[in-house]
Short mmCIF file of C-alpha atoms in Angstrom, two decimals:
data_model
loop_
_atom_site.label_atom_id
_atom_site.label_comp_id
_atom_site.label_asym_id
_atom_site.label_seq_id
_atom_site.Cartn_x
_atom_site.Cartn_y
_atom_site.Cartn_z
CA MET R 259 -44.76 22.11 335.83
CA LYS R 260 -43.07 20.22 333.10
CA LYS R 261 -43.08 21.50 329.56
CA LEU R 262 -45.53 20.05 327.05
CA LEU R 263 -42.71 19.62 324.66
CA SER R 264 -39.26 21.10 324.30
CA LEU R 265 -38.70 24.74 323.48
CA ALA R 266 -37.84 25.84 319.98
CA MET R 267 -34.67 24.36 318.54
CA ALA R 268 -31.27 25.67 319.49
CA GLY R 269 -29.20 27.44 316.91
CA MET R 270 -30.08 29.94 314.23
CA LEU R 271 -33.39 29.78 312.42
CA VAL R 272 -32.83 27.59 309.37
CA PHE R 273 -35.34 26.79 306.72
CA SER R 274 -34.31 23.52 305.08
CA VAL R 275 -35.85 22.10 301.96
CA ALA R 276 -36.12 18.34 302.16
CA ALA R 277 -34.95 16.22 299.26
CA CYS R 278 -32.77 18.97 297.81
CA GLY R 279 -30.53 19.71 300.78
CA SER R 280 -30.63 23.50 300.45
CA SER R 281 -31.09 25.86 303.39
CA ASP R 282 -31.73 29.55 304.05
CA THR R 283 -31.07 31.39 307.29
CA PRO R 284 -33.51 34.26 307.87
CA ALA R 285 -32.86 37.00 310.33
CA ALA R 286 -35.52 38.60 312.51
CA SER R 287 -39.13 39.81 312.47
CA ASP R 288 -41.41 42.42 313.99
CA ASP R 289 -44.88 43.02 315.36
CA ASN R 290 -46.91 45.93 316.66
CA THR R 291 -48.37 47.22 319.89
CA ALA R 292 -51.96 47.71 320.97
CA ALA R 293 -51.47 51.46 320.76
CA GLU R 294 -50.38 51.08 317.15
CA ALA R 295 -53.42 48.88 316.51
CA THR R 296 -55.61 51.96 316.98
CA ASP R 297 -53.19 54.55 315.65
CA SER R 298 -54.77 56.61 312.91
CA THR R 299 -51.67 56.47 310.77
CA GLU R 300 -51.66 52.67 310.83
CA ALA R 301 -55.37 52.60 310.11
CA GLU R 302 -54.74 54.42 306.84
CA GLU R 303 -51.88 52.17 305.78
CA THR R 304 -53.63 49.20 304.22
CA GLY R 305 -51.79 49.07 300.93
CA ALA R 306 -48.21 48.16 300.03
CA GLU R 307 -46.05 48.08 303.16
CA GLY R 308 -42.35 48.48 303.68
CA THR R 309 -41.11 46.34 300.81
CA ASP R 310 -40.00 49.04 298.38
CA ALA R 311 -39.52 46.19 295.94
CA ALA R 312 -41.49 47.64 293.04
CA GLU R 313 -38.60 49.55 291.53
CA ALA R 314 -35.87 47.11 292.54
CA GLY R 315 -37.95 44.11 291.51
CA SER R 316 -38.87 45.51 288.13
CA THR R 317 -35.20 45.63 287.19
CA ALA R 318 -34.19 42.37 288.86
CA GLU R 319 -32.98 39.68 286.51
CA GLY R 320 -35.57 37.20 287.79
CA GLY R 321 -38.54 39.57 287.69
CA VAL R 322 -41.12 40.12 290.41
CA LEU R 323 -43.25 37.81 292.57
CA LYS R 324 -46.33 39.53 293.99
CA ILE R 325 -47.54 38.19 297.34
CA GLY R 326 -50.67 39.62 298.94
CA GLY R 327 -51.74 39.68 302.57
CA ILE R 328 -55.15 40.16 304.20
CA GLY R 329 -56.06 40.74 307.83
CA PRO R 330 -57.45 43.21 310.38
CA ALA R 331 -55.28 46.33 310.46
CA THR R 332 -58.08 48.19 312.23
CA GLY R 333 -60.85 47.17 314.61
CA GLY R 334 -60.96 44.86 317.59
CA ALA R 335 -58.62 42.23 316.14
CA ALA R 336 -56.06 44.69 314.79
CA VAL R 337 -53.33 43.46 317.13
CA TYR R 338 -53.35 40.22 315.12
CA GLY R 339 -53.41 41.76 311.67
CA LEU R 340 -50.77 44.38 312.36
CA ALA R 341 -48.46 41.75 313.80
CA VAL R 342 -48.86 39.66 310.65
CA LYS R 343 -48.45 42.63 308.31
CA ASN R 344 -45.27 43.87 309.93
CA ALA R 345 -43.62 40.49 310.40
CA ALA R 346 -44.36 39.50 306.81
CA THR R 347 -43.00 42.81 305.53
CA MET R 348 -39.82 42.28 307.53
CA ALA R 349 -39.34 38.80 306.12
CA VAL R 350 -39.92 40.07 302.57
CA ASP R 351 -37.34 42.81 303.06
CA GLU R 352 -34.81 40.26 304.31
CA ILE R 353 -35.44 37.94 301.40
CA ASN R 354 -35.12 40.74 298.84
CA ALA R 355 -31.89 41.94 300.44
CA ALA R 356 -30.52 38.39 300.17
CA GLY R 357 -31.34 38.10 296.46
CA GLY R 358 -35.03 37.23 296.44
CA ILE R 359 -36.72 33.95 295.53
CA ASN R 360 -35.25 32.18 292.53
CA GLY R 361 -33.83 35.57 291.54
CA MET R 362 -37.24 37.24 291.80
CA GLN R 363 -37.73 40.28 294.00
CA VAL R 364 -40.85 40.05 296.14
CA GLU R 365 -43.53 42.73 296.30
CA PHE R 366 -45.86 42.51 299.30
CA GLN R 367 -49.16 44.33 299.66
CA PHE R 368 -51.42 44.02 302.70
CA GLU R 369 -55.14 44.87 302.74
CA ASP R 370 -57.27 45.53 305.83
CA ASP R 371 -60.40 43.39 306.27
CA GLU R 372 -61.36 44.55 309.80
CA HIS R 373 -61.98 40.86 310.70
CA ASP R 374 -65.04 40.92 308.42
CA ALA R 375 -65.71 38.19 305.83
CA GLU R 376 -67.29 40.45 303.21
CA LYS R 377 -64.53 43.02 303.51
CA SER R 378 -61.97 40.24 303.29
CA VAL R 379 -63.39 39.11 299.93
CA ASN R 380 -63.29 42.73 298.77
CA ALA R 381 -59.66 42.92 299.87
CA TYR R 382 -58.92 39.77 297.88
CA ASN R 383 -60.41 41.31 294.76
CA THR R 384 -58.32 44.45 295.32
CA LEU R 385 -55.18 42.34 295.51
CA LYS R 386 -56.12 40.45 292.36
CA ASP R 387 -56.47 43.78 290.55
CA TRP R 388 -52.99 44.65 291.84
CA GLY R 389 -51.66 41.48 290.22
CA MET R 390 -51.25 39.19 293.24
CA GLN R 391 -49.82 35.76 292.39
CA MET R 392 -49.94 34.15 295.87
CA LEU R 393 -51.84 34.95 299.07
CA MET R 394 -50.35 34.94 302.56
CA GLY R 395 -53.61 35.20 304.52
CA THR R 396 -56.08 35.70 305.80
CA VAL R 397 -55.30 36.27 309.47
CA THR R 398 -58.57 35.27 311.18
CA SER R 399 -60.75 32.22 310.59
CA THR R 400 -64.14 33.48 309.41
CA PRO R 401 -62.71 35.84 306.77
CA CYS R 402 -60.26 33.12 305.74
CA THR R 403 -63.10 30.67 305.17
CA ALA R 404 -64.82 33.20 302.90
CA VAL R 405 -61.66 33.99 300.94
CA VAL R 406 -60.53 30.39 300.45
CA ALA R 407 -63.63 29.76 298.34
CA LYS R 408 -62.44 32.53 296.02
CA THR R 409 -58.82 31.43 295.85
CA ALA R 410 -60.00 27.92 295.04
CA GLU R 411 -62.07 29.24 292.14
CA ASP R 412 -59.01 31.07 290.83
CA ASN R 413 -56.61 28.23 291.70
CA MET R 414 -54.37 30.68 293.55
CA PHE R 415 -51.96 29.39 296.18
CA GLN R 416 -52.99 30.41 299.72
CA LEU R 417 -51.06 30.02 302.96
CA THR R 418 -52.79 31.37 306.07
CA PRO R 419 -50.53 32.12 309.02
CA SER R 420 -53.29 31.90 311.64
CA GLY R 421 -56.70 30.99 310.18
CA SER R 422 -57.37 27.97 312.38
CA ALA R 423 -60.89 26.83 311.49
CA VAL R 424 -61.06 23.51 309.67
CA GLU R 425 -63.04 25.21 306.90
CA SER R 426 -60.38 27.90 306.46
CA ILE R 427 -58.23 25.61 304.30
CA ALA R 428 -60.88 23.19 303.07
CA GLN R 429 -59.62 23.49 299.48
CA PRO R 430 -56.69 21.80 297.71
CA ASN R 431 -54.93 25.14 297.07
CA ALA R 432 -54.80 26.16 300.75
CA PHE R 433 -52.33 25.45 303.57
CA ARG R 434 -51.75 26.88 307.05
CA VAL R 435 -48.91 27.58 309.50
CA CYS R 436 -50.89 27.41 312.75
CA PHE R 437 -52.67 24.50 314.37
CA SER R 438 -56.29 23.87 313.44
CA ASP R 439 -59.02 24.42 316.02
CA PRO R 440 -59.42 20.68 316.69
CA ASN R 441 -55.71 20.35 317.33
CA GLN R 442 -55.76 23.28 319.76
CA GLY R 443 -58.73 21.95 321.72
CA GLY R 444 -57.40 18.44 322.00
CA ALA R 445 -53.88 19.55 322.86
CA SER R 446 -55.19 21.90 325.58
CA ALA R 447 -57.13 19.12 327.26
CA GLN R 448 -54.14 16.82 326.97
CA TYR R 449 -51.84 19.39 328.55
CA ILE R 450 -54.22 20.08 331.45
CA GLY R 451 -54.74 16.37 332.05
CA GLU R 452 -51.17 15.13 331.69
CA ASN R 453 -49.78 17.91 333.87
CA LYS R 454 -52.62 17.57 336.42
CA VAL R 455 -53.34 21.28 336.21
CA ALA R 456 -56.98 20.77 337.23
CA SER R 457 -59.65 18.08 337.30
CA LYS R 458 -62.79 20.27 337.45
CA VAL R 459 -63.01 22.61 334.48
CA ALA R 460 -65.55 25.18 333.30
CA VAL R 461 -65.62 26.46 329.72
CA ILE R 462 -66.76 29.87 328.50
CA TYR R 463 -67.00 30.03 324.72
CA ASN R 464 -68.59 31.98 321.85
CA SER R 465 -71.26 29.74 320.33
CA GLN R 466 -71.47 31.94 317.21
CA ASP R 467 -67.76 31.87 316.40
CA VAL R 468 -66.31 28.91 314.48
CA TYR R 469 -62.92 29.35 316.14
CA SER R 470 -64.30 29.30 319.67
CA SER R 471 -66.95 26.62 319.28
CA GLY R 472 -64.62 24.38 317.25
CA ILE R 473 -61.96 24.41 319.96
CA TYR R 474 -64.55 23.81 322.67
CA GLU R 475 -65.95 20.72 320.92
CA THR R 476 -62.59 18.99 320.58
CA PHE R 477 -61.55 20.06 324.07
CA ALA R 478 -64.68 18.43 325.50
CA ALA R 479 -64.06 15.22 323.57
CA GLU R 480 -60.46 14.91 324.76
CA ALA R 481 -61.29 15.98 328.33
CA ALA R 482 -63.15 12.71 328.80
CA ASN R 483 -59.94 10.83 327.97
CA GLN R 484 -57.92 12.89 330.44
CA GLY R 485 -60.07 12.42 333.52
CA ILE R 486 -61.25 16.03 333.33
CA GLU R 487 -64.78 16.81 334.48
CA ILE R 488 -66.41 19.71 332.65
CA VAL R 489 -68.55 21.11 335.46
CA ALA R 490 -69.98 24.00 333.40
CA ALA R 491 -70.02 24.84 329.70
CA GLU R 492 -71.33 28.37 329.31
CA PRO R 493 -71.79 29.94 325.86
CA PHE R 494 -72.14 33.57 324.88
CA THR R 495 -72.98 35.27 321.59
CA GLU R 496 -71.83 38.31 319.63
CA ASP R 497 -74.65 40.28 321.24
CA SER R 498 -73.72 39.32 324.78
CA LYS R 499 -69.95 39.54 324.93
CA THR R 500 -69.60 42.43 327.36
CA ASP R 501 -71.04 40.85 330.50
CA PHE R 502 -69.91 37.41 331.66
CA SER R 503 -71.13 37.58 335.25
CA VAL R 504 -73.67 34.79 334.76
CA GLN R 505 -71.14 32.43 333.17
CA LEU R 506 -68.58 33.15 335.87
CA GLN R 507 -71.11 32.67 338.66
CA LYS R 508 -72.09 29.27 337.28
CA ALA R 509 -68.45 28.25 337.00
CA ASN R 510 -67.80 29.36 340.56
CA GLU R 511 -70.86 27.58 341.96
CA ALA R 512 -69.87 24.39 340.10
CA GLY R 513 -66.49 24.36 341.86
CA ALA R 514 -64.36 24.93 338.75
CA GLU R 515 -60.64 24.88 339.49
CA LEU R 516 -59.84 26.05 335.97
CA VAL R 517 -61.79 28.06 333.40
CA PHE R 518 -60.95 27.21 329.79
CA LEU R 519 -61.29 30.22 327.46
CA PRO R 520 -61.18 29.27 323.76
CA ILE R 521 -61.91 32.91 322.87
CA TYR R 522 -60.20 36.12 321.78
CA TYR R 523 -58.26 38.41 324.07
CA THR R 524 -60.78 41.28 324.18
CA GLU R 525 -63.52 39.15 325.73
CA ALA R 526 -60.96 37.39 327.92
CA SER R 527 -59.82 40.71 329.41
CA ILE R 528 -63.42 41.46 330.41
CA ILE R 529 -63.79 38.02 331.98
CA LEU R 530 -60.65 38.50 334.05
CA LYS R 531 -61.86 41.90 335.28
CA GLN R 532 -65.28 40.56 336.23
CA ALA R 533 -63.86 37.46 337.92
CA SER R 534 -61.70 39.72 340.06
CA THR R 535 -64.66 41.77 341.23
CA MET R 536 -66.44 38.52 342.16
CA ASN R 537 -63.41 37.22 344.11
CA PHE R 538 -63.41 34.19 341.79
CA ASP R 539 -59.80 33.16 341.32
CA PRO R 540 -59.49 29.95 339.26
CA ILE R 541 -56.71 29.13 336.81
CA PHE R 542 -57.50 30.57 333.39
CA PHE R 543 -56.29 28.65 330.32
CA GLY R 544 -56.70 29.65 326.68
CA CYS R 545 -55.38 29.12 323.17
CA ASP R 546 -53.76 31.40 320.61
CA GLY R 547 -56.74 33.78 320.64
CA LEU R 548 -55.62 35.00 324.07
CA ASP R 549 -52.29 36.11 322.65
CA GLY R 550 -52.60 39.89 322.77
CA ILE R 551 -54.31 40.22 326.14
CA LEU R 552 -51.31 42.05 327.63
CA ALA R 553 -51.72 44.78 325.03
CA VAL R 554 -55.42 45.52 325.61
CA GLU R 555 -55.86 49.23 326.19
CA ASN R 556 -56.54 50.21 329.82
CA PHE R 557 -56.34 46.57 330.95
CA ASP R 558 -54.69 45.88 334.31
CA THR R 559 -52.19 43.23 333.26
CA SER R 560 -51.78 42.07 336.85
CA LEU R 561 -55.18 40.40 336.40
CA ALA R 562 -53.60 38.12 333.78
CA GLU R 563 -50.89 36.86 336.12
CA GLY R 564 -50.80 33.06 335.94
CA VAL R 565 -52.99 32.83 332.81
CA MET R 566 -51.85 29.91 330.67
CA LEU R 567 -52.23 29.53 326.93
CA LEU R 568 -51.32 27.05 324.26
CA THR R 569 -49.19 28.71 321.61
CA PRO R 570 -46.52 27.65 319.12
CA PHE R 571 -44.23 30.55 320.03
CA ALA R 572 -42.64 31.62 323.31
CA ALA R 573 -40.86 34.97 323.12
CA ASP R 574 -38.58 34.12 326.05
CA ALA R 575 -37.21 30.93 324.50
CA GLU R 576 -33.43 30.87 324.75
CA ASP R 577 -32.53 29.62 321.27
CA ALA R 578 -30.61 32.04 319.07
CA ALA R 579 -33.33 32.27 316.42
CA THR R 580 -36.03 33.40 318.85
CA GLN R 581 -33.69 35.78 320.63
CA SER R 582 -32.72 37.39 317.32
CA PHE R 583 -36.37 37.64 316.28
CA VAL R 584 -37.45 39.20 319.58
CA SER R 585 -34.48 41.56 319.75
CA THR R 586 -35.08 42.95 316.27
CA TYR R 587 -38.81 43.20 316.91
CA GLN R 588 -38.33 45.11 320.15
CA GLU R 589 -35.81 47.43 318.53
CA LYS R 590 -38.22 48.22 315.72
CA PHE R 591 -41.52 48.38 317.60
CA GLY R 592 -40.68 48.65 321.27
CA ASP R 593 -42.71 45.62 322.29
CA ILE R 594 -42.51 41.84 322.58
CA PRO R 595 -43.73 39.99 319.47
CA ASN R 596 -46.70 37.67 319.72
CA GLN R 597 -47.26 34.35 318.01
CA PHE R 598 -49.10 35.95 315.08
CA ALA R 599 -45.93 37.80 314.15
CA ALA R 600 -43.99 34.55 314.38
CA ASP R 601 -46.60 32.71 312.28
CA ALA R 602 -46.40 35.34 309.55
CA TYR R 603 -42.62 35.48 309.58
CA ASP R 604 -42.51 31.73 309.17
CA ALA R 605 -45.19 31.90 306.46
CA ILE R 606 -43.11 34.07 304.14
CA TYR R 607 -40.08 31.82 304.52
CA ILE R 608 -42.28 28.76 303.98
CA ILE R 609 -43.46 30.29 300.70
CA LYS R 610 -39.82 30.88 299.79
CA ALA R 611 -38.85 27.29 300.55
CA ALA R 612 -41.76 25.84 298.57
CA ALA R 613 -41.29 28.24 295.64
CA GLU R 614 -37.63 27.32 295.38
CA LYS R 615 -38.45 23.63 295.60
CA ALA R 616 -41.11 24.08 292.89
CA GLY R 617 -38.90 26.16 290.62
CA ILE R 618 -41.36 29.05 290.49
CA THR R 619 -40.54 31.74 287.91
CA ALA R 620 -42.07 35.16 287.31
CA ASP R 621 -43.47 34.26 283.90
CA MET R 622 -45.70 31.48 285.29
CA SER R 623 -49.42 32.11 285.70
CA ALA R 624 -50.85 32.21 289.21
CA SER R 625 -52.65 28.92 288.49
CA ASP R 626 -49.47 27.21 287.31
CA MET R 627 -47.67 28.52 290.38
CA CYS R 628 -50.42 27.08 292.56
CA GLU R 629 -50.15 23.63 291.02
CA ALA R 630 -46.39 23.57 291.54
CA MET R 631 -46.68 24.92 295.09
CA LYS R 632 -49.27 22.31 296.11
CA THR R 633 -46.79 19.56 295.33
CA ALA R 634 -43.78 21.34 296.80
CA MET R 635 -45.53 22.00 300.12
CA THR R 636 -45.77 18.27 300.76
CA GLU R 637 -42.06 17.81 299.98
CA ILE R 638 -40.41 20.46 302.17
CA THR R 639 -39.41 20.42 305.82
CA VAL R 640 -39.09 23.76 307.59
CA ASP R 641 -37.45 24.71 310.86
CA GLY R 642 -39.15 27.92 311.97
CA LEU R 643 -39.92 30.07 314.96
CA THR R 644 -43.20 28.22 315.50
CA GLY R 645 -41.83 24.70 315.25
CA ALA R 646 -38.94 22.50 314.22
CA GLY R 647 -39.20 20.00 311.39
CA ILE R 648 -42.57 21.27 310.18
CA THR R 649 -44.09 19.27 307.34
CA TRP R 650 -47.41 19.47 305.51
CA SER R 651 -49.87 16.90 304.25
CA ALA R 652 -51.89 17.37 301.08
CA ASP R 653 -54.87 18.58 303.14
CA GLY R 654 -52.83 21.66 304.09
CA GLU R 655 -52.35 20.80 307.76
CA PRO R 656 -48.93 21.25 309.41
CA SER R 657 -47.31 18.67 311.61
CA LYS R 658 -45.32 20.20 314.49
CA ALA R 659 -45.06 20.15 318.26
CA PRO R 660 -47.18 22.57 320.35
CA LYS R 661 -45.91 24.63 323.26
CA ALA R 662 -47.55 26.36 326.22
CA VAL R 663 -46.74 29.62 328.01
CA VAL R 664 -47.80 31.23 331.29
CA ILE R 665 -48.05 34.97 331.96
CA THR R 666 -45.52 35.86 334.64
CA ASP R 667 -44.65 39.38 335.76
CA GLY R 668 -46.51 40.85 332.79
CA ALA R 669 -44.78 38.74 330.14
CA TYR R 670 -45.12 35.35 328.47
CA ALA R 671 -42.88 32.67 329.92
CA ALA R 672 -42.35 29.24 328.40
CA MET R 673 -43.44 26.22 330.41
#
């Protein structure tokens, strides 16, 4: 099966700022394991993490830049939030060790929102009280949509690593690293069609989740252009996400060769278990929400063999930047980093590139910083772990090439 597009660029990871010719070479990042996602020690650590920049930054010639982070450090989506928290902390530590941003040392504080919109707004208010000047977050879409309304009111710069709903950055102060839901849905259908993966497809999606339903809608629209027949489109709700036997039976009876899962990894792991007991063995294809399925507690990872997903990061890519990132991550956490870690690592260096382009200084107000960052984001070009030559339009959307991976022998392999 041919690749959708080429793997990440060869050579070291370089963040280049267009129009000024400067570049920075970051080192590596880290993530966390599913066991750590439920570890009681991690659950308690929702404040400042690993930067130790408070003392160093307070005496630095350029002052201090306070960047906040929000995401699920506990709960069912903790594997995402912990990956973001740790990768961002690692990037901040690297930047501080290299002299900071425009001479400023960076302080980073991460707050747990448990993938809950109300708690995410509370976390934002906590970070404001701390003195946050920019927000790297939130991690998941529904909380991000709630928080972006608040950052817009305050005119605070916000860069989400992985909030993919269209509404998550529907404000002029907000940008994202990941693809939007429409881009993921359309690109998935295009990949399946162009590579002739399957012609008869069933979809199982969460009708109450903006991430899931948004991807499904754009997938369905593009499927018609790719000669793909959607033989079954079966929704579920938050109250019915533990039993998918009816949806799987309908997909099986309809002759689905592939089941598209624009959902999160917890529900996907249940679907794979139930499909196995039914002797239903189609191809399963998902998006970035499936990233984390190999770390689900008590899940038989052999059931995920051959599962395909669209993702901007492949941990087995052979370029030096990815290898360095994965090596350092494994050394620090004993596991392979997922795309959320890569998104967050890129996000911190993107903030650095834009802040340097904008000439951000510690004595600027958060609102003035935001105004300068909005312009700078449309003027920089970044080569990161999740894409080469990434640029941004004024609506906050990135332009970069997607990639796909397949689970082989219990690990993600680039296609």
